[in-house]
JSON list of C-alpha atoms in Angstrom, two decimals:
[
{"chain": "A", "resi": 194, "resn": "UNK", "atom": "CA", "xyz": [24.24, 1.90, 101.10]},
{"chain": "A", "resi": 195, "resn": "UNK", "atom": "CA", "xyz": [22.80, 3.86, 104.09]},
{"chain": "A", "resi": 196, "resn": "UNK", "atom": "CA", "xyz": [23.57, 1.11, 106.64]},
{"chain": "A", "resi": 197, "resn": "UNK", "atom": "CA", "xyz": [26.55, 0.42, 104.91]},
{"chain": "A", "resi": 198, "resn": "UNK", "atom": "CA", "xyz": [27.95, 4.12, 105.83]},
{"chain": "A", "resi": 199, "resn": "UNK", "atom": "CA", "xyz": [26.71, 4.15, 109.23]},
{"chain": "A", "resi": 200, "resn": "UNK", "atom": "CA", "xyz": [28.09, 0.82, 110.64]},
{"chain": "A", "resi": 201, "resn": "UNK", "atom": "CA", "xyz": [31.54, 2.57, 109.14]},
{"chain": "A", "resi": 202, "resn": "UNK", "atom": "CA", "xyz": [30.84, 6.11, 110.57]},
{"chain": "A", "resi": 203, "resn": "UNK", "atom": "CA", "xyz": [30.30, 4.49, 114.11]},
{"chain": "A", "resi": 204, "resn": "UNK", "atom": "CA", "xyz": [33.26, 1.97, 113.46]},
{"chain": "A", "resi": 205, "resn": "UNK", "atom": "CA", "xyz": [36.09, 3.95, 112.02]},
{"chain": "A", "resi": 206, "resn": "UNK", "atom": "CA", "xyz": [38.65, 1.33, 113.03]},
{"chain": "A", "resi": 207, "resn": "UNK", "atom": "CA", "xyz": [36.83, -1.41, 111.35]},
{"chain": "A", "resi": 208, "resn": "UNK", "atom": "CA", "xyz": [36.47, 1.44, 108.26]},
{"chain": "A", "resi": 209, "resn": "UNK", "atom": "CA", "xyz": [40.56, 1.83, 107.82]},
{"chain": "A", "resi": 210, "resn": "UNK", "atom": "CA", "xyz": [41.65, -1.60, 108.10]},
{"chain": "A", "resi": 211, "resn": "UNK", "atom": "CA", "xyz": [38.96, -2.63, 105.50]},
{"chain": "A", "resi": 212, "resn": "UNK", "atom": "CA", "xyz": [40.14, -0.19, 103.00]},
{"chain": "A", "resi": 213, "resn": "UNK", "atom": "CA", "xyz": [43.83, -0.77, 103.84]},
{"chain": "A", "resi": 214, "resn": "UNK", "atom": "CA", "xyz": [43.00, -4.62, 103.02]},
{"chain": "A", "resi": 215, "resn": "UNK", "atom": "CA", "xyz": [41.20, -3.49, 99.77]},
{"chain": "A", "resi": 216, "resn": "UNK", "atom": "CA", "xyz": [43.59, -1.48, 98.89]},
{"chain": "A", "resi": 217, "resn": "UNK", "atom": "CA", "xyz": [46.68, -4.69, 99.58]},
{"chain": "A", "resi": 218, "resn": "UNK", "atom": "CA", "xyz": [44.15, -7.08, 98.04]},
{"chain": "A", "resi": 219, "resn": "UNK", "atom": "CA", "xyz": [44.15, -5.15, 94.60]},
{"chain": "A", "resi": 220, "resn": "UNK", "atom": "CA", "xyz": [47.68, -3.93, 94.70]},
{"chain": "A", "resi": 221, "resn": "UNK", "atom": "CA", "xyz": [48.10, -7.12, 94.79]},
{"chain": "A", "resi": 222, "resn": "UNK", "atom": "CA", "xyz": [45.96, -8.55, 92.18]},
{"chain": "A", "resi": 223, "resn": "UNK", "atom": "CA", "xyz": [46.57, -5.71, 89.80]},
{"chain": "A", "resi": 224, "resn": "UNK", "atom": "CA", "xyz": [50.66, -6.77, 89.77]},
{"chain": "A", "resi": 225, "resn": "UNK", "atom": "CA", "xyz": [50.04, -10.00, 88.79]},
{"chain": "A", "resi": 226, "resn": "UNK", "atom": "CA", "xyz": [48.92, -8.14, 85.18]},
{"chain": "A", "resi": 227, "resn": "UNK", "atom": "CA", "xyz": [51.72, -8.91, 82.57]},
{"chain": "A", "resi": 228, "resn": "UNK", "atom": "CA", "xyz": [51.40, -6.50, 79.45]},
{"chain": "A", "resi": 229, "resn": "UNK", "atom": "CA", "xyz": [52.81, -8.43, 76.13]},
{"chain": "A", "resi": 230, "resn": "UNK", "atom": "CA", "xyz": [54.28, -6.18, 73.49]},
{"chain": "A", "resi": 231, "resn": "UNK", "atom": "CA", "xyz": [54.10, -9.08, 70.31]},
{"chain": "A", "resi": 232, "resn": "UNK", "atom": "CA", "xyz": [51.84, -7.69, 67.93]},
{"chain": "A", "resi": 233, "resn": "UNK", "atom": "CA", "xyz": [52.17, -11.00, 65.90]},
{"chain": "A", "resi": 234, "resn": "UNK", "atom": "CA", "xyz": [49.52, -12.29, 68.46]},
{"chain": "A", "resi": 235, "resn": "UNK", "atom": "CA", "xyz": [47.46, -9.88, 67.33]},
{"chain": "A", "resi": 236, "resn": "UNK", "atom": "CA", "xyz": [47.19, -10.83, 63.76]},
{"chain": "A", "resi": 237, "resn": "UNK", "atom": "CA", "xyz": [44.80, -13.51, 63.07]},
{"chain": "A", "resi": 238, "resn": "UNK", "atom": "CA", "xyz": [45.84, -16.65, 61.90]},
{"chain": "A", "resi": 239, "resn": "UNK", "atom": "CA", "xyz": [44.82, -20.11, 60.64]},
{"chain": "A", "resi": 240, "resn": "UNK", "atom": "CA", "xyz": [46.59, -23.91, 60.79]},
{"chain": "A", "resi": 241, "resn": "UNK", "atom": "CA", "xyz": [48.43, -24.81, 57.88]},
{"chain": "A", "resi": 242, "resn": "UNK", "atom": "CA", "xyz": [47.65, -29.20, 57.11]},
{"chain": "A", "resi": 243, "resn": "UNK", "atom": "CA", "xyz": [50.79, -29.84, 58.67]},
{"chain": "A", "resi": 244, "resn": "UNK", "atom": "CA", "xyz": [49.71, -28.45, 61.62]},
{"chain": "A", "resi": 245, "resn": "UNK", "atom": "CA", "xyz": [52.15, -25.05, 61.73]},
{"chain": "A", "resi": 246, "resn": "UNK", "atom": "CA", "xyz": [50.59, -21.32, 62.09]},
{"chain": "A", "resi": 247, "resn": "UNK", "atom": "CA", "xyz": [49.83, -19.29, 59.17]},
{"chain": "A", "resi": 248, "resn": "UNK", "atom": "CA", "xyz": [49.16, -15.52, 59.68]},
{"chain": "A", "resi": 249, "resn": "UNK", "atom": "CA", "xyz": [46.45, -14.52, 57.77]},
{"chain": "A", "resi": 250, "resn": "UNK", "atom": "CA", "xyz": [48.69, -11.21, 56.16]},
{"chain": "A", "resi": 251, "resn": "UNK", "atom": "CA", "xyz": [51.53, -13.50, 55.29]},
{"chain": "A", "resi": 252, "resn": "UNK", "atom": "CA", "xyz": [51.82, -12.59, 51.85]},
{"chain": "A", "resi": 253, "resn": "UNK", "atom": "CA", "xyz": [50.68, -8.83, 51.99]},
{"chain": "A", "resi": 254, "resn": "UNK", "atom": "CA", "xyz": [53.64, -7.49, 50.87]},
{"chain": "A", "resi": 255, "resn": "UNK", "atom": "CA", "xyz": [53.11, -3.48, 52.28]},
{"chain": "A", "resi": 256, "resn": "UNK", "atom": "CA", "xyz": [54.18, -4.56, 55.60]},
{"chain": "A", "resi": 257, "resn": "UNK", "atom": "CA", "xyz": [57.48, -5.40, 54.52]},
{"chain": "A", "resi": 258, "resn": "UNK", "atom": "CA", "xyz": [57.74, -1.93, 53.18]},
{"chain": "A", "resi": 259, "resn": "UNK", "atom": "CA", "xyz": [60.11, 0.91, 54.94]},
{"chain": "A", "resi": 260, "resn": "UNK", "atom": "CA", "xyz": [59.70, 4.48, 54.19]},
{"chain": "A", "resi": 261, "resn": "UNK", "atom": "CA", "xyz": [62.18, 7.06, 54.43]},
{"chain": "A", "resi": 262, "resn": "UNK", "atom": "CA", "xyz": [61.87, 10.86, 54.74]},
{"chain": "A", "resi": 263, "resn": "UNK", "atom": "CA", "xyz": [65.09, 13.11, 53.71]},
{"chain": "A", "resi": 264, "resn": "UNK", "atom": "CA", "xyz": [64.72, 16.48, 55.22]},
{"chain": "A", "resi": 265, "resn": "UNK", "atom": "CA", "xyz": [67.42, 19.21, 55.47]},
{"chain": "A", "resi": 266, "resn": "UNK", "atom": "CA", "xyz": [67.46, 22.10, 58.11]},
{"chain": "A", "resi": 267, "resn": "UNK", "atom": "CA", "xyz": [68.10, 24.19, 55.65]},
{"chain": "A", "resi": 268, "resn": "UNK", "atom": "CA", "xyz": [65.72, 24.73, 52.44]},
{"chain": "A", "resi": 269, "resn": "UNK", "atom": "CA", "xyz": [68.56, 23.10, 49.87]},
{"chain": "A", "resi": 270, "resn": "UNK", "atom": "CA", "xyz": [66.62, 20.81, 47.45]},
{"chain": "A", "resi": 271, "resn": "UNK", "atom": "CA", "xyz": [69.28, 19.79, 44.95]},
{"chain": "A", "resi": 272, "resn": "UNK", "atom": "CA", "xyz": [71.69, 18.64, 48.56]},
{"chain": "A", "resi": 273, "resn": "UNK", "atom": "CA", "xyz": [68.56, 16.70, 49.89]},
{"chain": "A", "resi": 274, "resn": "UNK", "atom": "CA", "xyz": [68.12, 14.73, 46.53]},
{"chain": "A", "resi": 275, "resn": "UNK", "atom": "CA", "xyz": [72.16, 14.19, 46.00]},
{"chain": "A", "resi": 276, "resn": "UNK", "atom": "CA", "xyz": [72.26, 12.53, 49.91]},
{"chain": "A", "resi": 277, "resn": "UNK", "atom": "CA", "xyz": [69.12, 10.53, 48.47]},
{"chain": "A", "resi": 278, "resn": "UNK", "atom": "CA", "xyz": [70.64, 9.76, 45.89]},
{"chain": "A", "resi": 279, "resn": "UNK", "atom": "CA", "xyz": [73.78, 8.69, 47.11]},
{"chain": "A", "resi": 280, "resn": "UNK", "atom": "CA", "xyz": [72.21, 6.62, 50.39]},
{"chain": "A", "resi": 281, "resn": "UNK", "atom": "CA", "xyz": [69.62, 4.71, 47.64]},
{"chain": "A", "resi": 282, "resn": "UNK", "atom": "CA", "xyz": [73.46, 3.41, 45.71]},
{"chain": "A", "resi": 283, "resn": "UNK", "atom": "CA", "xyz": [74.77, 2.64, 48.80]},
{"chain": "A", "resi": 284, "resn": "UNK", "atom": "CA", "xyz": [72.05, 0.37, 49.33]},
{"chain": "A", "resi": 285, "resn": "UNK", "atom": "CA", "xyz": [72.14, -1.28, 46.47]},
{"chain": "A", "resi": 286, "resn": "UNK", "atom": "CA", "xyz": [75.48, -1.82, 46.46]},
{"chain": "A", "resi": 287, "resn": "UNK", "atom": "CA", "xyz": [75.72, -3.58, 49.71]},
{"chain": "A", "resi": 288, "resn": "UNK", "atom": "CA", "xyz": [72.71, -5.66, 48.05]},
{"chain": "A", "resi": 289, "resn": "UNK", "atom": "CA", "xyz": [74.50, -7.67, 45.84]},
{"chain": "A", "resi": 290, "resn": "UNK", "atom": "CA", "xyz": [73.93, -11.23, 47.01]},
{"chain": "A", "resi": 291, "resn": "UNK", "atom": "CA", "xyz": [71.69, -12.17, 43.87]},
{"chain": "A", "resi": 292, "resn": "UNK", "atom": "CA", "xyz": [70.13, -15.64, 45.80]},
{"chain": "A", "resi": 293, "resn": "UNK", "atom": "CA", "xyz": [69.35, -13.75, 48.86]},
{"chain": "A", "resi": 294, "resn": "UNK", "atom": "CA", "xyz": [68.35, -10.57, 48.21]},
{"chain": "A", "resi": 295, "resn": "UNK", "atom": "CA", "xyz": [67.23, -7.86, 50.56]},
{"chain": "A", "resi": 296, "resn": "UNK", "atom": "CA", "xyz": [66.12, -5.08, 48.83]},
{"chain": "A", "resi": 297, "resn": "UNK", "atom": "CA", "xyz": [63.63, -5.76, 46.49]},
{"chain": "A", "resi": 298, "resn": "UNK", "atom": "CA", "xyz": [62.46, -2.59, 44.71]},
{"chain": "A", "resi": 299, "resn": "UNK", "atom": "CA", "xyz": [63.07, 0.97, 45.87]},
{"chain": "A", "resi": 300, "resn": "UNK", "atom": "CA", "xyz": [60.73, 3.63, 44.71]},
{"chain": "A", "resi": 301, "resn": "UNK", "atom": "CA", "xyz": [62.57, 7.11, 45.43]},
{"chain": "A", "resi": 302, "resn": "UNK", "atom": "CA", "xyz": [62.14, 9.22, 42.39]},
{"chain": "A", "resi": 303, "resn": "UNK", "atom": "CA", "xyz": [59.01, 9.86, 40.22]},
{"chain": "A", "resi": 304, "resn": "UNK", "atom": "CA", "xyz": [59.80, 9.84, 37.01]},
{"chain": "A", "resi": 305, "resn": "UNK", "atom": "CA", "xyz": [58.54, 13.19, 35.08]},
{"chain": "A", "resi": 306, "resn": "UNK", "atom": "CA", "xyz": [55.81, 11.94, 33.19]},
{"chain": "A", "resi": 307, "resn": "UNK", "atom": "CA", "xyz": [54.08, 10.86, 36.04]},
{"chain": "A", "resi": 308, "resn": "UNK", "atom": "CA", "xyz": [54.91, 14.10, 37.95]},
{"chain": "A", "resi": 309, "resn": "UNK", "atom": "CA", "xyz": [53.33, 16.08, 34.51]},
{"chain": "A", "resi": 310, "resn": "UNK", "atom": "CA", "xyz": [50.34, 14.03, 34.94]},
{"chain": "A", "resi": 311, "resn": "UNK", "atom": "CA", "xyz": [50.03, 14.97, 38.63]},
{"chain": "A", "resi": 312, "resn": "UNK", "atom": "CA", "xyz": [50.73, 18.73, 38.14]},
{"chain": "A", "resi": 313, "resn": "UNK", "atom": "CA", "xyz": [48.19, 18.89, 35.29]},
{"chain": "A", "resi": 314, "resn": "UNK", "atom": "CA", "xyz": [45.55, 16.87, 37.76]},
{"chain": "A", "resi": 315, "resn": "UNK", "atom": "CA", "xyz": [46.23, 19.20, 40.59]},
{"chain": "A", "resi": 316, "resn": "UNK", "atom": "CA", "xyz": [45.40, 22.33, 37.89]},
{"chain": "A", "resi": 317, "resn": "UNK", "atom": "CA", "xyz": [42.23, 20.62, 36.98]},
{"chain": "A", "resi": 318, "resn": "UNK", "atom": "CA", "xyz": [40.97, 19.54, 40.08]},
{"chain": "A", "resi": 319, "resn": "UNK", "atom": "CA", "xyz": [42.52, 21.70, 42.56]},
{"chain": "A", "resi": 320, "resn": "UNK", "atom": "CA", "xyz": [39.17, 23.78, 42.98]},
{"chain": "A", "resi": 321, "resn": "UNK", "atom": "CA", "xyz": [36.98, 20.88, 44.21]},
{"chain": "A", "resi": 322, "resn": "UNK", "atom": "CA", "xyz": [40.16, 20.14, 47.01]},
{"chain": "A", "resi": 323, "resn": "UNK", "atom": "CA", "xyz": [40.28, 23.37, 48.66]},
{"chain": "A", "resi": 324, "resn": "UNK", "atom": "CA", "xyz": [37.23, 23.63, 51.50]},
{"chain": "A", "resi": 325, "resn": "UNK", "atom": "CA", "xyz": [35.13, 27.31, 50.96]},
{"chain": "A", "resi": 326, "resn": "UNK", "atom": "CA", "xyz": [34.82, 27.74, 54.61]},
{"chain": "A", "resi": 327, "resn": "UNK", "atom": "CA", "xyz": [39.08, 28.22, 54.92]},
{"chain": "A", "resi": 328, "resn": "UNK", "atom": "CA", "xyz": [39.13, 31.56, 54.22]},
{"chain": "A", "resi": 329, "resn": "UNK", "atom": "CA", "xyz": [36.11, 33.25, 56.39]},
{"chain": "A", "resi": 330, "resn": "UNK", "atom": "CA", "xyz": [36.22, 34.25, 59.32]},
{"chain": "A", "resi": 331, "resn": "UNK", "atom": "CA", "xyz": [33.86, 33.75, 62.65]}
]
C-alpha cells in the first residue's frame, strides 16, 4: 500500500486520470443495475404437472384481505360508525353479481357477546399486561 501511495504522490497526473477512469468505469457499471418492483418473484413457487407456476401462498386466503380504518377529526363515535355503516351497504350493494362475486365476507362490527367476553378478559388479565417499570422514574 506504501508503494502504491508513493508512485501516486510523485505522479499526480497519472493519480487523477486513474480515479477519473474509476470513477466512469463504475458510473458506468452501477447504471446498468435495473431494480424490479414484482414482489410475486419473491414468493416461492413450485411447477404444477402441466408445467405452469404455482405460488406456494396460492390459497392463503389473508392476503386477499383489505383493511379499513374510519377515523373522524373530530371525537364523534356514533358519525364514524353511521359512515361505516353506510360505506359497508354500499359495498354490498354494488356486489350483487351472485356467480362472480367480489366481496366475500366483511367483518366490521363485533357483535356484543364477543365484545363482553373481551371486556371481562381485559378485567381479569389486565394486571399481567401492564409493564411495572412504566410508572418509575430514572
Amino acid at each position: 500500500m506504501l508503494r502504491i501511495y508513493h508512485f501516486f504522490r510523485s505522479h499526480r497526473a497519472l493519480m487523477w486520470l486513474s480515479m477519473a477512469l474509476l470513477f466512469i468505469v463504475t458510473g458506468f457499471f452501477s447504471s446498468q443495475i435495473h431494480l424490479e418492483e414484482d414482489l410475486n418473484k419473491l414468493m416461492p413457487s413450485s411447477k404444477n404437472p402441466d408445467g405452469t407456476t404455482k405460488l406456494a401462498f396460492a390459497d392463503l386466503r389473508i392476503k386477499d384481505k383489505t383493511f379499513l380504518l374510519f377515523e373522524s377529526k373530530k371525537v364523534d363515535t356514533e358519525k364514524t360508525i353511521s359512515v361505516c355503516d353506510a360505506f359497508v351497504d354500499s359495498l354490498l350493494a354494488m356486489d350483487t353479481d351472485t356467480a362472480n362475486r367480489v366481496v366475500g365476507d366483511i367483518f366490521y362490527s363485533i357483535p356484543e357477546d364477543l365484545m363482553l367476553e373481551g371486556i371481562g378478559f381485559m378485567q381479569e388479565n389486565l394486571p399481567s399486561f401492564i409493564d411495572t417499570t412504566a410508572g418509575r422514574g430514572r
